[in-house]
Amino acid sequence: MNMHKYEKVWLLFGTGTLLIFLIIVGISAFYMGNQPPSCAVTLNPDKVDETEPFNEPGLKQIGDDEYQLTIVASAFNYDVGSDDKVIEIPKGATVHFNVTTKDVIHGFELAGTNVNMMLEPGYISTYTNTFKNAGTYTLLCNEYCGAGHHLMAATIEVVES
Ligand code: CUA
């Protein structure tokens, strides 16, 4: 088979870019710890308030420098267990996020971190993050959920311990 030089170049270019793409996706998935939202754990979305641990949202210490943070999202609010919607976490702490929604799909993005999940009714979304830097992090909804979408926010303060 006789192939034109440009055709060979184009084939190599196509295969090469595909390989580069797959390598970048592979590295970002394994090295940076990207993972799909957890869909393995389900609950009855009509009974969120009666289901543990969502009946008591908030921060709970479960070990040395280890916490479980339970949050219930609903239109248009994040119930983080406190009225001022501020959660204080000591610097260096590992936090296991445990989040669900009572009504529609909401987003769960902690700006400036890798915490970025979709919340679906009936499912529990989980993620573990270690807060290495002190600072103020804004939790916001990044899935359009209705007229009050822009009001959905809370704050995580990572403080020097
Ligand atoms: Cu909740 Cu947008």
Short mmCIF file of N, CA and C and ligand atoms in Angstrom, two decimals:
data_model
loop_
_atom_site.label_atom_id
_atom_site.label_comp_id
_atom_site.label_asym_id
_atom_site.label_seq_id
_atom_site.Cartn_x
_atom_site.Cartn_y
_atom_site.Cartn_z
N MET A 1 0.85 -1.19 0.00
CA MET A 1 0.00 0.00 0.00
C MET A 1 0.89 1.24 0.00
N ASN A 2 0.57 2.11 -0.88
CA ASN A 2 1.34 3.34 -0.95
C ASN A 2 0.60 4.47 -0.26
N MET A 3 1.27 5.07 0.73
CA MET A 3 0.63 6.15 1.48
C MET A 3 1.34 7.46 1.22
N HIS A 4 0.57 8.46 1.02
CA HIS A 4 1.14 9.79 0.81
C HIS A 4 1.82 10.25 2.10
N LYS A 5 2.90 11.00 1.97
CA LYS A 5 3.66 11.46 3.13
C LYS A 5 2.77 12.24 4.11
N TYR A 6 1.96 13.16 3.56
CA TYR A 6 1.10 13.97 4.42
C TYR A 6 0.08 13.12 5.16
N GLU A 7 -0.35 12.05 4.50
CA GLU A 7 -1.33 11.17 5.14
C GLU A 7 -0.71 10.48 6.36
N LYS A 8 0.56 10.06 6.19
CA LYS A 8 1.27 9.43 7.31
C LYS A 8 1.43 10.41 8.47
N VAL A 9 1.85 11.64 8.11
CA VAL A 9 2.04 12.67 9.14
C VAL A 9 0.73 12.90 9.89
N TRP A 10 -0.35 12.99 9.13
CA TRP A 10 -1.66 13.27 9.74
C TRP A 10 -2.09 12.12 10.65
N LEU A 11 -1.84 10.87 10.22
CA LEU A 11 -2.18 9.70 11.03
C LEU A 11 -1.39 9.69 12.34
N LEU A 12 -0.07 9.99 12.21
CA LEU A 12 0.78 10.04 13.41
C LEU A 12 0.31 11.13 14.35
N PHE A 13 -0.03 12.28 13.78
CA PHE A 13 -0.50 13.40 14.60
C PHE A 13 -1.78 13.02 15.35
N GLY A 14 -2.72 12.38 14.61
CA GLY A 14 -3.98 11.98 15.23
C GLY A 14 -3.78 10.99 16.36
N THR A 15 -2.97 9.95 16.09
CA THR A 15 -2.71 8.94 17.12
C THR A 15 -1.96 9.55 18.30
N GLY A 16 -1.00 10.42 17.98
CA GLY A 16 -0.20 11.06 19.02
C GLY A 16 -1.03 11.90 19.96
N THR A 17 -1.91 12.75 19.41
CA THR A 17 -2.73 13.60 20.28
C THR A 17 -3.67 12.76 21.12
N LEU A 18 -4.18 11.66 20.57
CA LEU A 18 -5.05 10.78 21.34
C LEU A 18 -4.29 10.20 22.53
N LEU A 19 -3.05 9.76 22.29
CA LEU A 19 -2.23 9.20 23.36
C LEU A 19 -1.95 10.25 24.44
N ILE A 20 -1.57 11.46 24.01
CA ILE A 20 -1.29 12.53 24.98
C ILE A 20 -2.54 12.79 25.83
N PHE A 21 -3.70 12.86 25.18
CA PHE A 21 -4.95 13.10 25.89
C PHE A 21 -5.20 12.02 26.94
N LEU A 22 -5.04 10.75 26.54
CA LEU A 22 -5.29 9.65 27.48
C LEU A 22 -4.30 9.68 28.64
N ILE A 23 -3.04 10.03 28.36
CA ILE A 23 -2.04 10.09 29.43
C ILE A 23 -2.39 11.20 30.42
N ILE A 24 -2.79 12.37 29.90
CA ILE A 24 -3.15 13.48 30.80
C ILE A 24 -4.36 13.10 31.66
N VAL A 25 -5.39 12.52 31.04
CA VAL A 25 -6.58 12.12 31.80
C VAL A 25 -6.19 11.08 32.84
N GLY A 26 -5.34 10.13 32.45
CA GLY A 26 -4.92 9.08 33.38
C GLY A 26 -4.16 9.64 34.57
N ILE A 27 -3.21 10.55 34.30
CA ILE A 27 -2.43 11.14 35.39
C ILE A 27 -3.33 11.95 36.31
N SER A 28 -4.23 12.76 35.73
CA SER A 28 -5.07 13.59 36.58
C SER A 28 -6.02 12.73 37.41
N ALA A 29 -6.47 11.60 36.87
CA ALA A 29 -7.39 10.75 37.62
C ALA A 29 -6.69 10.07 38.79
N PHE A 30 -5.49 9.54 38.56
CA PHE A 30 -4.83 8.78 39.63
C PHE A 30 -3.97 9.65 40.53
N TYR A 31 -3.17 10.53 39.94
CA TYR A 31 -2.25 11.33 40.74
C TYR A 31 -2.99 12.40 41.53
N MET A 32 -3.94 13.09 40.89
CA MET A 32 -4.64 14.17 41.58
C MET A 32 -5.84 13.66 42.36
N GLY A 33 -6.13 12.39 42.26
CA GLY A 33 -7.20 11.81 43.07
C GLY A 33 -8.59 12.20 42.63
N ASN A 34 -8.77 12.51 41.35
CA ASN A 34 -10.13 12.78 40.87
C ASN A 34 -10.95 11.50 40.94
N GLN A 35 -12.17 11.64 41.39
CA GLN A 35 -13.00 10.44 41.46
C GLN A 35 -14.46 10.81 41.19
N PRO A 36 -15.22 9.89 40.62
CA PRO A 36 -16.63 10.18 40.37
C PRO A 36 -17.37 10.28 41.70
N PRO A 37 -18.47 11.05 41.75
CA PRO A 37 -19.23 11.14 42.99
C PRO A 37 -19.73 9.77 43.41
N SER A 38 -19.75 9.56 44.70
CA SER A 38 -20.17 8.26 45.19
C SER A 38 -21.66 8.06 44.94
N CYS A 39 -22.03 7.01 44.25
CA CYS A 39 -23.45 6.72 43.99
C CYS A 39 -23.82 5.43 44.66
N ALA A 40 -22.90 4.89 45.46
CA ALA A 40 -23.13 3.56 46.00
C ALA A 40 -24.08 3.58 47.20
N VAL A 41 -24.13 4.73 47.88
CA VAL A 41 -24.90 4.77 49.12
C VAL A 41 -26.19 5.56 48.90
N THR A 42 -27.30 4.95 49.19
CA THR A 42 -28.58 5.59 48.94
C THR A 42 -29.37 5.77 50.24
N LEU A 43 -30.33 6.67 50.19
CA LEU A 43 -31.25 6.85 51.31
C LEU A 43 -32.58 7.33 50.75
N ASN A 44 -33.61 7.29 51.60
CA ASN A 44 -34.92 7.76 51.16
C ASN A 44 -34.95 9.28 51.24
N PRO A 45 -35.07 9.97 50.10
CA PRO A 45 -34.98 11.44 50.13
C PRO A 45 -36.11 12.10 50.92
N ASP A 46 -37.22 11.39 51.14
CA ASP A 46 -38.32 11.96 51.92
C ASP A 46 -38.08 11.83 53.42
N LYS A 47 -37.08 11.03 53.80
CA LYS A 47 -36.85 10.80 55.23
C LYS A 47 -35.44 11.22 55.65
N VAL A 48 -34.89 12.24 54.97
CA VAL A 48 -33.53 12.68 55.27
C VAL A 48 -33.40 13.10 56.73
N ASP A 49 -34.41 13.86 57.23
CA ASP A 49 -34.33 14.39 58.60
C ASP A 49 -34.36 13.29 59.66
N GLU A 50 -34.85 12.11 59.30
CA GLU A 50 -34.91 11.02 60.28
C GLU A 50 -33.76 10.03 60.09
N THR A 51 -32.98 10.20 59.02
CA THR A 51 -31.94 9.23 58.71
C THR A 51 -30.59 9.68 59.28
N GLU A 52 -29.94 8.79 60.02
CA GLU A 52 -28.59 9.10 60.50
C GLU A 52 -27.61 9.11 59.33
N PRO A 53 -26.61 9.97 59.31
CA PRO A 53 -26.31 11.02 60.31
C PRO A 53 -27.00 12.35 59.98
N PHE A 54 -27.89 12.34 58.97
CA PHE A 54 -28.44 13.60 58.48
C PHE A 54 -29.46 14.21 59.42
N ASN A 55 -29.90 13.44 60.46
CA ASN A 55 -30.80 14.02 61.45
C ASN A 55 -30.05 15.02 62.33
N GLU A 56 -28.72 14.95 62.32
CA GLU A 56 -27.92 15.89 63.11
C GLU A 56 -26.76 16.42 62.27
N PRO A 57 -27.05 17.38 61.37
CA PRO A 57 -25.97 17.90 60.53
C PRO A 57 -24.94 18.65 61.36
N GLY A 58 -23.72 18.72 60.85
CA GLY A 58 -22.68 19.48 61.54
C GLY A 58 -21.37 18.72 61.56
N LEU A 59 -20.41 19.31 62.27
CA LEU A 59 -19.05 18.76 62.34
C LEU A 59 -18.93 17.87 63.58
N LYS A 60 -18.36 16.69 63.37
CA LYS A 60 -18.19 15.76 64.48
C LYS A 60 -16.77 15.22 64.44
N GLN A 61 -16.06 15.30 65.58
CA GLN A 61 -14.69 14.78 65.61
C GLN A 61 -14.75 13.26 65.75
N ILE A 62 -14.03 12.54 64.89
CA ILE A 62 -14.06 11.08 64.95
C ILE A 62 -12.67 10.50 65.19
N GLY A 63 -11.67 11.36 65.34
CA GLY A 63 -10.32 10.86 65.61
C GLY A 63 -9.37 12.03 65.77
N ASP A 64 -8.06 11.72 65.92
CA ASP A 64 -7.06 12.77 65.99
C ASP A 64 -7.03 13.49 64.65
N ASP A 65 -7.39 14.77 64.66
CA ASP A 65 -7.33 15.55 63.42
C ASP A 65 -8.23 14.98 62.33
N GLU A 66 -9.28 14.28 62.73
CA GLU A 66 -10.17 13.67 61.75
C GLU A 66 -11.62 14.00 62.11
N TYR A 67 -12.36 14.46 61.11
CA TYR A 67 -13.73 14.90 61.37
C TYR A 67 -14.68 14.36 60.33
N GLN A 68 -15.95 14.24 60.74
CA GLN A 68 -17.00 13.96 59.77
C GLN A 68 -17.88 15.20 59.69
N LEU A 69 -18.08 15.68 58.47
CA LEU A 69 -18.92 16.87 58.29
C LEU A 69 -20.16 16.46 57.51
N THR A 70 -21.30 16.54 58.20
CA THR A 70 -22.57 16.14 57.60
C THR A 70 -23.36 17.38 57.22
N ILE A 71 -23.79 17.44 55.98
CA ILE A 71 -24.50 18.62 55.49
C ILE A 71 -25.73 18.17 54.69
N VAL A 72 -26.85 18.86 54.93
CA VAL A 72 -28.08 18.57 54.18
C VAL A 72 -28.40 19.78 53.31
N ALA A 73 -28.46 19.57 52.02
CA ALA A 73 -28.81 20.65 51.10
C ALA A 73 -30.30 20.59 50.78
N SER A 74 -30.88 21.77 50.61
CA SER A 74 -32.27 21.86 50.16
C SER A 74 -32.42 23.24 49.52
N ALA A 75 -33.48 23.42 48.76
CA ALA A 75 -33.67 24.71 48.10
C ALA A 75 -34.04 25.75 49.16
N PHE A 76 -33.31 26.76 49.43
CA PHE A 76 -32.01 27.12 48.88
C PHE A 76 -31.06 27.33 50.06
N ASN A 77 -30.62 26.24 50.60
CA ASN A 77 -29.92 26.29 51.88
C ASN A 77 -28.99 25.09 52.04
N TYR A 78 -27.90 25.33 52.78
CA TYR A 78 -27.08 24.21 53.25
C TYR A 78 -27.25 24.15 54.76
N ASP A 79 -27.78 23.08 55.28
CA ASP A 79 -27.88 22.92 56.72
C ASP A 79 -26.56 22.31 57.21
N VAL A 80 -25.75 23.16 57.85
CA VAL A 80 -24.43 22.71 58.32
C VAL A 80 -24.43 22.56 59.84
N GLY A 81 -25.59 22.70 60.46
CA GLY A 81 -25.70 22.50 61.89
C GLY A 81 -25.57 23.77 62.72
N SER A 82 -25.28 24.91 62.06
CA SER A 82 -25.21 26.16 62.82
C SER A 82 -25.94 27.24 62.04
N ASP A 83 -26.54 28.20 62.78
CA ASP A 83 -27.36 29.22 62.13
C ASP A 83 -26.55 30.19 61.29
N ASP A 84 -25.28 30.45 61.69
CA ASP A 84 -24.50 31.43 60.94
C ASP A 84 -23.84 30.81 59.70
N LYS A 85 -24.03 29.50 59.51
CA LYS A 85 -23.52 28.78 58.33
C LYS A 85 -22.01 28.88 58.20
N VAL A 86 -21.33 28.92 59.35
CA VAL A 86 -19.87 28.92 59.35
C VAL A 86 -19.39 27.69 60.10
N ILE A 87 -18.49 26.95 59.47
CA ILE A 87 -17.92 25.76 60.10
C ILE A 87 -16.44 26.03 60.34
N GLU A 88 -15.98 25.82 61.57
CA GLU A 88 -14.58 26.05 61.88
C GLU A 88 -13.84 24.72 61.95
N ILE A 89 -12.74 24.65 61.20
CA ILE A 89 -11.97 23.42 61.12
C ILE A 89 -10.51 23.76 61.43
N PRO A 90 -9.85 22.99 62.33
CA PRO A 90 -8.44 23.26 62.58
C PRO A 90 -7.58 22.89 61.38
N LYS A 91 -6.54 23.71 61.15
CA LYS A 91 -5.62 23.46 60.03
C LYS A 91 -5.00 22.07 60.14
N GLY A 92 -4.90 21.39 59.02
CA GLY A 92 -4.29 20.06 59.00
C GLY A 92 -5.29 18.94 59.20
N ALA A 93 -6.55 19.29 59.48
CA ALA A 93 -7.55 18.26 59.77
C ALA A 93 -8.01 17.58 58.47
N THR A 94 -8.30 16.30 58.61
CA THR A 94 -8.90 15.56 57.50
C THR A 94 -10.40 15.51 57.73
N VAL A 95 -11.15 15.93 56.71
CA VAL A 95 -12.59 16.02 56.86
C VAL A 95 -13.27 15.09 55.86
N HIS A 96 -14.15 14.25 56.38
CA HIS A 96 -14.95 13.37 55.52
C HIS A 96 -16.30 14.04 55.31
N PHE A 97 -16.54 14.50 54.10
CA PHE A 97 -17.81 15.14 53.79
C PHE A 97 -18.86 14.07 53.51
N ASN A 98 -20.04 14.29 54.06
CA ASN A 98 -21.15 13.37 53.94
C ASN A 98 -22.37 14.24 53.62
N VAL A 99 -22.79 14.27 52.38
CA VAL A 99 -23.77 15.27 51.99
C VAL A 99 -24.91 14.64 51.19
N THR A 100 -26.11 15.17 51.38
CA THR A 100 -27.22 14.74 50.54
C THR A 100 -28.16 15.92 50.33
N THR A 101 -29.16 15.72 49.49
CA THR A 101 -30.15 16.77 49.23
C THR A 101 -31.54 16.24 49.48
N LYS A 102 -32.42 17.15 49.96
CA LYS A 102 -33.79 16.74 50.29
C LYS A 102 -34.72 16.87 49.11
N ASP A 103 -34.36 17.72 48.13
CA ASP A 103 -35.34 17.98 47.07
C ASP A 103 -34.77 17.77 45.66
N VAL A 104 -34.13 18.79 45.11
CA VAL A 104 -33.67 18.68 43.73
C VAL A 104 -32.15 18.50 43.70
N ILE A 105 -31.59 18.44 42.50
CA ILE A 105 -30.14 18.33 42.37
C ILE A 105 -29.49 19.66 42.74
N HIS A 106 -28.49 19.59 43.61
CA HIS A 106 -27.70 20.77 43.96
C HIS A 106 -26.24 20.47 43.69
N GLY A 107 -25.46 21.53 43.63
CA GLY A 107 -24.01 21.37 43.54
C GLY A 107 -23.40 21.53 44.91
N PHE A 108 -22.13 21.13 45.03
CA PHE A 108 -21.41 21.25 46.30
C PHE A 108 -19.96 21.50 45.97
N GLU A 109 -19.63 22.77 45.85
CA GLU A 109 -18.26 23.12 45.48
C GLU A 109 -17.63 23.96 46.58
N LEU A 110 -16.48 23.51 47.03
CA LEU A 110 -15.73 24.28 48.02
C LEU A 110 -14.60 24.97 47.26
N ALA A 111 -14.83 26.24 46.95
CA ALA A 111 -13.93 26.97 46.07
C ALA A 111 -12.50 26.94 46.59
N GLY A 112 -11.56 26.66 45.70
CA GLY A 112 -10.15 26.64 46.07
C GLY A 112 -9.67 25.28 46.55
N THR A 113 -10.56 24.27 46.55
CA THR A 113 -10.17 22.92 46.94
C THR A 113 -10.62 21.93 45.86
N ASN A 114 -10.33 20.66 46.09
CA ASN A 114 -10.78 19.62 45.16
C ASN A 114 -12.20 19.15 45.46
N VAL A 115 -12.82 19.72 46.50
CA VAL A 115 -14.17 19.29 46.87
C VAL A 115 -15.16 19.86 45.87
N ASN A 116 -15.75 18.99 45.07
CA ASN A 116 -16.70 19.44 44.06
C ASN A 116 -17.58 18.24 43.71
N MET A 117 -18.81 18.27 44.21
CA MET A 117 -19.68 17.11 44.03
C MET A 117 -21.04 17.54 43.51
N MET A 118 -21.75 16.59 42.94
CA MET A 118 -23.14 16.81 42.59
C MET A 118 -23.98 16.10 43.64
N LEU A 119 -25.02 16.77 44.12
CA LEU A 119 -25.89 16.15 45.12
C LEU A 119 -27.19 15.76 44.44
N GLU A 120 -27.52 14.47 44.53
CA GLU A 120 -28.73 14.00 43.89
C GLU A 120 -29.67 13.45 44.96
N PRO A 121 -30.97 13.75 44.85
CA PRO A 121 -31.91 13.23 45.85
C PRO A 121 -31.85 11.70 45.88
N GLY A 122 -31.76 11.15 47.08
CA GLY A 122 -31.72 9.70 47.21
C GLY A 122 -30.32 9.13 47.30
N TYR A 123 -29.31 9.98 47.06
CA TYR A 123 -27.92 9.50 47.09
C TYR A 123 -27.11 10.29 48.12
N ILE A 124 -26.09 9.62 48.65
CA ILE A 124 -25.19 10.29 49.58
C ILE A 124 -23.87 10.53 48.86
N SER A 125 -23.47 11.79 48.81
CA SER A 125 -22.20 12.14 48.17
C SER A 125 -21.12 12.27 49.24
N THR A 126 -19.99 11.60 49.00
CA THR A 126 -18.92 11.65 50.00
C THR A 126 -17.62 12.07 49.35
N TYR A 127 -16.78 12.73 50.15
CA TYR A 127 -15.45 13.11 49.68
C TYR A 127 -14.60 13.37 50.92
N THR A 128 -13.32 13.06 50.81
CA THR A 128 -12.41 13.30 51.92
C THR A 128 -11.36 14.32 51.50
N ASN A 129 -11.19 15.33 52.33
CA ASN A 129 -10.21 16.38 52.02
C ASN A 129 -9.42 16.73 53.27
N THR A 130 -8.11 16.91 53.09
CA THR A 130 -7.27 17.38 54.20
C THR A 130 -6.96 18.85 53.97
N PHE A 131 -7.28 19.67 54.99
CA PHE A 131 -7.08 21.11 54.85
C PHE A 131 -5.69 21.49 55.33
N LYS A 132 -4.78 21.67 54.36
CA LYS A 132 -3.38 21.94 54.71
C LYS A 132 -3.13 23.42 54.91
N ASN A 133 -3.99 24.27 54.34
CA ASN A 133 -3.77 25.72 54.43
C ASN A 133 -4.92 26.39 55.18
N ALA A 134 -4.55 27.32 56.07
CA ALA A 134 -5.56 28.09 56.77
C ALA A 134 -6.21 29.06 55.81
N GLY A 135 -7.44 29.46 56.11
CA GLY A 135 -8.10 30.42 55.24
C GLY A 135 -9.60 30.26 55.28
N THR A 136 -10.28 31.09 54.50
CA THR A 136 -11.73 31.06 54.44
C THR A 136 -12.14 30.46 53.10
N TYR A 137 -12.93 29.42 53.16
CA TYR A 137 -13.35 28.73 51.94
C TYR A 137 -14.87 28.86 51.80
N THR A 138 -15.31 29.22 50.62
CA THR A 138 -16.74 29.38 50.38
C THR A 138 -17.31 28.12 49.75
N LEU A 139 -18.38 27.65 50.40
CA LEU A 139 -19.10 26.51 49.86
C LEU A 139 -20.26 27.05 49.05
N LEU A 140 -20.36 26.63 47.80
CA LEU A 140 -21.45 27.16 46.99
C LEU A 140 -22.05 26.10 46.09
N CYS A 141 -23.25 26.43 45.61
CA CYS A 141 -24.01 25.53 44.75
C CYS A 141 -23.68 25.86 43.30
N ASN A 142 -23.22 24.86 42.55
CA ASN A 142 -22.86 25.13 41.16
C ASN A 142 -23.74 24.37 40.16
N GLU A 143 -24.93 23.97 40.66
CA GLU A 143 -25.93 23.39 39.75
C GLU A 143 -27.15 24.28 39.86
N TYR A 144 -27.61 24.84 38.74
CA TYR A 144 -28.77 25.73 38.82
C TYR A 144 -29.96 24.97 39.37
N CYS A 145 -30.53 25.46 40.49
CA CYS A 145 -31.58 24.70 41.17
C CYS A 145 -32.86 25.49 41.38
N GLY A 146 -32.91 26.72 40.90
CA GLY A 146 -34.14 27.49 41.03
C GLY A 146 -33.86 28.96 41.34
N ALA A 147 -34.91 29.68 41.69
CA ALA A 147 -34.83 31.13 41.84
C ALA A 147 -33.83 31.56 42.91
N GLY A 148 -33.60 30.74 43.93
CA GLY A 148 -32.69 31.14 45.00
C GLY A 148 -31.33 30.48 44.90
N HIS A 149 -31.01 29.96 43.74
CA HIS A 149 -29.75 29.25 43.51
C HIS A 149 -28.53 30.05 44.01
N HIS A 150 -28.53 31.36 43.71
CA HIS A 150 -27.37 32.19 44.07
C HIS A 150 -27.27 32.42 45.58
N LEU A 151 -28.33 32.07 46.32
CA LEU A 151 -28.29 32.29 47.77
C LEU A 151 -27.69 31.11 48.52
N MET A 152 -27.48 30.00 47.82
CA MET A 152 -26.98 28.80 48.50
C MET A 152 -25.48 28.92 48.74
N ALA A 153 -25.13 29.14 49.99
CA ALA A 153 -23.71 29.24 50.32
C ALA A 153 -23.49 28.99 51.81
N ALA A 154 -22.28 28.60 52.14
CA ALA A 154 -21.86 28.47 53.53
C ALA A 154 -20.35 28.72 53.53
N THR A 155 -19.78 28.80 54.73
CA THR A 155 -18.36 29.13 54.83
C THR A 155 -17.63 28.13 55.70
N ILE A 156 -16.46 27.73 55.25
CA ILE A 156 -15.59 26.89 56.07
C ILE A 156 -14.35 27.71 56.42
N GLU A 157 -14.14 27.88 57.71
CA GLU A 157 -12.96 28.62 58.18
C GLU A 157 -11.94 27.60 58.66
N VAL A 158 -10.79 27.59 58.01
CA VAL A 158 -9.71 26.72 58.46
C VAL A 158 -8.76 27.57 59.30
N VAL A 159 -8.69 27.25 60.60
CA VAL A 159 -7.95 28.11 61.52
C VAL A 159 -6.71 27.40 62.06
N GLU A 160 -5.69 28.19 62.39
CA GLU A 160 -4.47 27.63 62.99
C GLU A 160 -4.83 27.01 64.32
N SER A 161 -4.38 25.77 64.54
CA SER A 161 -4.78 25.11 65.79
C SER A 161 -3.69 25.28 66.85
CU1 CUA B 1 -28.71 24.64 44.87
CU2 CUA B 1 -28.11 25.82 42.92
#
